[in-house]
Coordinates of N, CA and C in Angstrom, one line a residue:
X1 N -53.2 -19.0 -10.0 CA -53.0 -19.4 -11.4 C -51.7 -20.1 -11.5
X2 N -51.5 -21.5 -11.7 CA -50.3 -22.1 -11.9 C -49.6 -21.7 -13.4
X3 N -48.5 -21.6 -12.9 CA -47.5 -21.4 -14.2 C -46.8 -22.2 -14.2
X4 N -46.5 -22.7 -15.6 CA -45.4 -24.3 -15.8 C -44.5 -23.9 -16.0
X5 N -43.5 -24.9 -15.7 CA -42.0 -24.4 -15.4 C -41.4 -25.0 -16.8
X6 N -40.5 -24.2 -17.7 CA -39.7 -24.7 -18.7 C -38.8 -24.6 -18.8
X7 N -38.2 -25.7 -18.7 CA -36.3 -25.4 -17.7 C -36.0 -25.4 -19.4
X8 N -34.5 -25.0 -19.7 CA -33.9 -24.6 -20.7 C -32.8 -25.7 -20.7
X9 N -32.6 -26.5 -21.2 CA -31.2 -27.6 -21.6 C -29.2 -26.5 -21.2
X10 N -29.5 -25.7 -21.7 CA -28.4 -24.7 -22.1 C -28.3 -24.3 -21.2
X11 N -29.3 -23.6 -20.2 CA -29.1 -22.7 -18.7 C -29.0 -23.6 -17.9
X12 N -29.0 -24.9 -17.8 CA -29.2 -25.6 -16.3 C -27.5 -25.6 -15.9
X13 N -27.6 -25.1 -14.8 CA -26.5 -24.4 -13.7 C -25.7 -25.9 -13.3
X14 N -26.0 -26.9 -13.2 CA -25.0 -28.3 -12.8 C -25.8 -29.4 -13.8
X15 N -25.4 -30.7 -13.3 CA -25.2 -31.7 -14.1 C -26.7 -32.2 -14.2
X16 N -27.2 -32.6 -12.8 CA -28.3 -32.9 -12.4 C -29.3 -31.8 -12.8
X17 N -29.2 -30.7 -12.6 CA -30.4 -29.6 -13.4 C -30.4 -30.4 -15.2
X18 N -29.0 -30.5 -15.4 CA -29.4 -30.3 -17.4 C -30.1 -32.1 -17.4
X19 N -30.0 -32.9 -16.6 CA -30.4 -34.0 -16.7 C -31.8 -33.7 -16.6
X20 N -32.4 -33.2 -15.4 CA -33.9 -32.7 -15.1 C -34.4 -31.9 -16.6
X21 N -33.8 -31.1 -17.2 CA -33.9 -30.2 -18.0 C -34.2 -31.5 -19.7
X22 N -33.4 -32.2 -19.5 CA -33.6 -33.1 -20.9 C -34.8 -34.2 -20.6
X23 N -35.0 -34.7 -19.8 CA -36.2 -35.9 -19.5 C -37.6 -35.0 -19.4
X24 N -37.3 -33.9 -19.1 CA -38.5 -33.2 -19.4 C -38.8 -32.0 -21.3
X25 N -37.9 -32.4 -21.0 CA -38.1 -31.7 -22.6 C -38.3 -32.9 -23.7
X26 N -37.6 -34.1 -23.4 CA -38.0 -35.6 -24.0 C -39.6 -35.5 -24.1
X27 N -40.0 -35.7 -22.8 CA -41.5 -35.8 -22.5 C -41.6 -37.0 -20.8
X28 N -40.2 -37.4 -20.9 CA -40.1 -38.9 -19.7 C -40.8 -38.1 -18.4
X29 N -40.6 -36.9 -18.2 CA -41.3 -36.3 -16.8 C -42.0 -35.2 -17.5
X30 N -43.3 -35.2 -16.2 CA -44.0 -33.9 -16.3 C -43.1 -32.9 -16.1
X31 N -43.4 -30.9 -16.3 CA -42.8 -30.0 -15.7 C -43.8 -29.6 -14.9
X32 N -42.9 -29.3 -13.5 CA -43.7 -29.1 -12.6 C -44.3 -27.6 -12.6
X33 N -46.1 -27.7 -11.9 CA -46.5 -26.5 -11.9 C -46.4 -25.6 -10.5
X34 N -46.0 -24.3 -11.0 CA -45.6 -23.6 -9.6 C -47.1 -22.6 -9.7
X35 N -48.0 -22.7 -8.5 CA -48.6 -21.4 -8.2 C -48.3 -20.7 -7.0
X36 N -47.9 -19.2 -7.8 CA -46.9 -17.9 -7.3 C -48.2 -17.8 -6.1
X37 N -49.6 -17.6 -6.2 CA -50.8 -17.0 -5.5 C -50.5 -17.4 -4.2
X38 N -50.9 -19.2 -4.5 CA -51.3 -20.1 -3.7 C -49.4 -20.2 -2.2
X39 N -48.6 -20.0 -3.0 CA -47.3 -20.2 -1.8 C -47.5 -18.7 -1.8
X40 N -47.8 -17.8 -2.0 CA -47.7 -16.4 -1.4 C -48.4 -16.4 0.1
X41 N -49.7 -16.8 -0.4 CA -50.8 -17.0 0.7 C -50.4 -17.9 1.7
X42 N -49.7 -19.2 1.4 CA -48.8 -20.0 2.8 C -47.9 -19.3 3.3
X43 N -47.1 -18.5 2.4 CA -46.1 -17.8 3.1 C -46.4 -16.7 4.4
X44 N -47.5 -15.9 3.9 CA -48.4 -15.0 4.6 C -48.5 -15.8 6.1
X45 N -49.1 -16.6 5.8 CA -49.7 -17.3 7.2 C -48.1 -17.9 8.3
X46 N -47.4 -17.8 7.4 CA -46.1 -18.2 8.4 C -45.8 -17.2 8.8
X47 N -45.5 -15.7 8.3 CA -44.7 -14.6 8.5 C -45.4 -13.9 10.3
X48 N -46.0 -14.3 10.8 CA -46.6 -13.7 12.0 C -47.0 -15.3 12.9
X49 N -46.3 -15.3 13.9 CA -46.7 -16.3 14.9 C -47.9 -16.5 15.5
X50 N -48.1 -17.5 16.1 CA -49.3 -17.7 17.0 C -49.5 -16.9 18.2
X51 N -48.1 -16.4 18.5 CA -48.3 -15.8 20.2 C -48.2 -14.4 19.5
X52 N -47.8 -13.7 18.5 CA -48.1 -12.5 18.1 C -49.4 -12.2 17.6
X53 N -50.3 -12.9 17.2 CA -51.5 -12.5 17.5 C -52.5 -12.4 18.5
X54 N -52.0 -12.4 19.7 CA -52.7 -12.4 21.1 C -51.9 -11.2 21.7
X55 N -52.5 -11.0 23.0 CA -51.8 -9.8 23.5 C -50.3 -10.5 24.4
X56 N -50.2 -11.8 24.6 CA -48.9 -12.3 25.2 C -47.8 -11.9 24.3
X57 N -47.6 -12.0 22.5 CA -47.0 -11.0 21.8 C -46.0 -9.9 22.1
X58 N -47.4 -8.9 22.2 CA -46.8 -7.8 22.4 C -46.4 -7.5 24.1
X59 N -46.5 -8.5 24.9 CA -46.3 -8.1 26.0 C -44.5 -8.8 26.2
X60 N -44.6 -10.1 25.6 CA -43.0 -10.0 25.2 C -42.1 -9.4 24.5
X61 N -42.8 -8.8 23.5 CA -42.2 -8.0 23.1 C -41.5 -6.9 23.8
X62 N -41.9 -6.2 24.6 CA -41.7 -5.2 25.1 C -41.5 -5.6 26.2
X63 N -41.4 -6.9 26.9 CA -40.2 -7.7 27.5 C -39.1 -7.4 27.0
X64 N -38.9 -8.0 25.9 CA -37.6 -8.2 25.4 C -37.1 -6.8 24.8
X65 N -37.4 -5.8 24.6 CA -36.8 -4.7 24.1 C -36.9 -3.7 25.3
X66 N -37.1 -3.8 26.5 CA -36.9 -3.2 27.8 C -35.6 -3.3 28.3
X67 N -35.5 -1.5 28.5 CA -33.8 -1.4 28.8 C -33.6 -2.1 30.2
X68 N -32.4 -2.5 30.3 CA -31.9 -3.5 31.5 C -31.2 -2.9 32.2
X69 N -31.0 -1.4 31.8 CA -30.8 0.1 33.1 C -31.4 0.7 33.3
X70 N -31.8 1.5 34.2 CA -32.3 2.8 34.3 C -31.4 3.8 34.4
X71 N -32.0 4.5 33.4 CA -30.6 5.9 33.4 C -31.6 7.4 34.0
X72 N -31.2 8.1 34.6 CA -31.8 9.4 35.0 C -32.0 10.0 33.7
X73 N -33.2 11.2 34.0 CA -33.3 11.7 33.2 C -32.7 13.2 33.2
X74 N -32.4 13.6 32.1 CA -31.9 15.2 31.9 C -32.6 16.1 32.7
X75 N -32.2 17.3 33.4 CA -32.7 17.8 33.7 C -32.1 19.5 33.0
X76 N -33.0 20.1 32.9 CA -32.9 21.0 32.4 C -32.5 22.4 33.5
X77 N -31.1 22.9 32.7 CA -30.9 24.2 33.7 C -30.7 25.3 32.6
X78 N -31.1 26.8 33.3 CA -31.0 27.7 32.7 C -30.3 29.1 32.9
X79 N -28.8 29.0 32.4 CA -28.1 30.2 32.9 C -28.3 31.6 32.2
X80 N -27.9 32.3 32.7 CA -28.2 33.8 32.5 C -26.7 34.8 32.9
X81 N -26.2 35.5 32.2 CA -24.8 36.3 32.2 C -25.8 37.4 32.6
X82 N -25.1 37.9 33.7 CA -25.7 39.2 33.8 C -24.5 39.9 33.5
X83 N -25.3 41.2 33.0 CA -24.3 42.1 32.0 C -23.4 43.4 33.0
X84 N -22.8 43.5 33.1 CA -22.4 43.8 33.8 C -21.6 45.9 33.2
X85 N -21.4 45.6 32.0 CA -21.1 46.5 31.2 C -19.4 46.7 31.2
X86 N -18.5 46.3 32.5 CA -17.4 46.9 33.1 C -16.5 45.7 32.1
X87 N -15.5 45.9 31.0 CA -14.6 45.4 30.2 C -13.7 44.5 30.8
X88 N -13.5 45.0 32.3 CA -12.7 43.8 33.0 C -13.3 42.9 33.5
X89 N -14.4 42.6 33.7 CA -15.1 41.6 33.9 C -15.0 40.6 32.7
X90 N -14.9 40.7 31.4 CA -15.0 40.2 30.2 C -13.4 39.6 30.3
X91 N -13.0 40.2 30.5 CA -11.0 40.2 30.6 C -10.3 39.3 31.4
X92 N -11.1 38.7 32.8 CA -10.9 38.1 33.4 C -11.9 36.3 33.3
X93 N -12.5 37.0 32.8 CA -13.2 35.2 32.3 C -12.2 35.1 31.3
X94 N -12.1 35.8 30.2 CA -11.0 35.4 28.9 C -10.2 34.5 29.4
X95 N -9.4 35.1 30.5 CA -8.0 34.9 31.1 C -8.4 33.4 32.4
X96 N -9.5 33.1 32.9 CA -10.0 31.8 33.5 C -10.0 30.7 32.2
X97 N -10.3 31.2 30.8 CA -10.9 29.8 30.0 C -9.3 29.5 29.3
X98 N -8.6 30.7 29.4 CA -7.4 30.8 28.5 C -6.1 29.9 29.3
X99 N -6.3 29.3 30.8 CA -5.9 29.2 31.6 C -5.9 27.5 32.5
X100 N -7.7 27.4 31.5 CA -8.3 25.7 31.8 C -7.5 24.8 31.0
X101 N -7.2 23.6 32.2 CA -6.2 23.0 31.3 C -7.3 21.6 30.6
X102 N -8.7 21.9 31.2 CA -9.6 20.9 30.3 C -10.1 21.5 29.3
X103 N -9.9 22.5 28.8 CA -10.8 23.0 27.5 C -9.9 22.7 26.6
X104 N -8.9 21.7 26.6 CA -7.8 21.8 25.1 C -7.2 23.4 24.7
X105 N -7.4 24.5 25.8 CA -6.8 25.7 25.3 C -5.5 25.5 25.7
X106 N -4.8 26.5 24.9 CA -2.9 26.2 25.0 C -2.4 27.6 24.6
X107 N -1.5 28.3 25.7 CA -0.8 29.1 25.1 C -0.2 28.8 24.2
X108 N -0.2 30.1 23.3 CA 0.8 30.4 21.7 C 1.5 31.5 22.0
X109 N 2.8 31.0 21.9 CA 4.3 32.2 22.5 C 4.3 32.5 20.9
X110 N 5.4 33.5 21.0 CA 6.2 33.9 19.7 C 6.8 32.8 18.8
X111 N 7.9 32.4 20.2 CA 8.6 31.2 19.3 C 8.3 29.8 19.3
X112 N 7.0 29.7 20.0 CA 6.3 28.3 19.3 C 5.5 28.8 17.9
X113 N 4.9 29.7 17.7 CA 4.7 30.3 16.4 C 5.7 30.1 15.7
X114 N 6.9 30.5 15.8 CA 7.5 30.6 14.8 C 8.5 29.3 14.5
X115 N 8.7 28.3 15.6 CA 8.8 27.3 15.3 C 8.3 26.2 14.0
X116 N 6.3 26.7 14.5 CA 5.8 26.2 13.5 C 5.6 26.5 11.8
X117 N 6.5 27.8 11.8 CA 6.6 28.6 10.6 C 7.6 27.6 10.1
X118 N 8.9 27.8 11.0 CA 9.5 26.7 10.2 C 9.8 25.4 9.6
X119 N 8.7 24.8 10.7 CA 8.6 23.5 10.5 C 7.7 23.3 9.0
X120 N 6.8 24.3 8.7 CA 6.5 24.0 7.5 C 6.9 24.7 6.4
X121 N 8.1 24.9 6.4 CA 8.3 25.4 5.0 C 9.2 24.5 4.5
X122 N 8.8 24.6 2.9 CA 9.6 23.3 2.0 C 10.8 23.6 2.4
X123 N 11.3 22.7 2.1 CA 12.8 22.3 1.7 C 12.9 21.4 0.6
X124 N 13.4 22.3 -0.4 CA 13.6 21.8 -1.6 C 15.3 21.7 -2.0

């Protein structure tokens, strides 16, 4: 279903619009008819290529989105603490993790404690 275009004298955005906009509102030019259906339906037929309708497509496709590494895959392990019940057993891992200098753990003395007491209290 075409719909006619009625430009507005007052809205045309530059010089050449309000010029288009008055020769047609004179009567000197037709206004052009747009059908919304008819360019939907061309547009349709452009939005999907010719090789995406065949199986060459999808076989490029998945060309081109194929990783260019191969990475191993995860393998799954499963550990188990056996319990042992004895408190020094528990005392001496503490003192292994407390000791790692990759875990970001860090001894805290007294007077770095209290260093940091000082460092934050106002001074007013």
């Amino acid at each position: 279903m075409p719909d006619e275009v009625k430009p507005n004298v007052n809205e045309a955005p530059t010089h050449d619009a309000q010029l288009a906009a008055e020769s047609i509102a004179s009567g000197e030019e037709n206004a052009p008819n747009v059908d919304f259906d008819a360019d939907y339906a061309t547009a349709q037929q452009f939005s999907v290529s010719e090789v995406d309708r065949t199986g060459e497509g999808a076989a490029a496709a998945e060309a081109a989105t194929a990783p260019q590494y191969q990475t191993s895959k995860p393998v799954e392990t499963k550990t188990q603490a056996q319990s042992t019940g004895n408190s020094d057993d528990f005392l001496e891992l503490a003192k292994e993790v407390g000791n790692s200098n990759t875990e970001g753990v860090t001894n805290v003395s007294d007077d770095l404690l209290q260093q940091a007491l000082e460092k934050g209290e106002r001074k007013n």
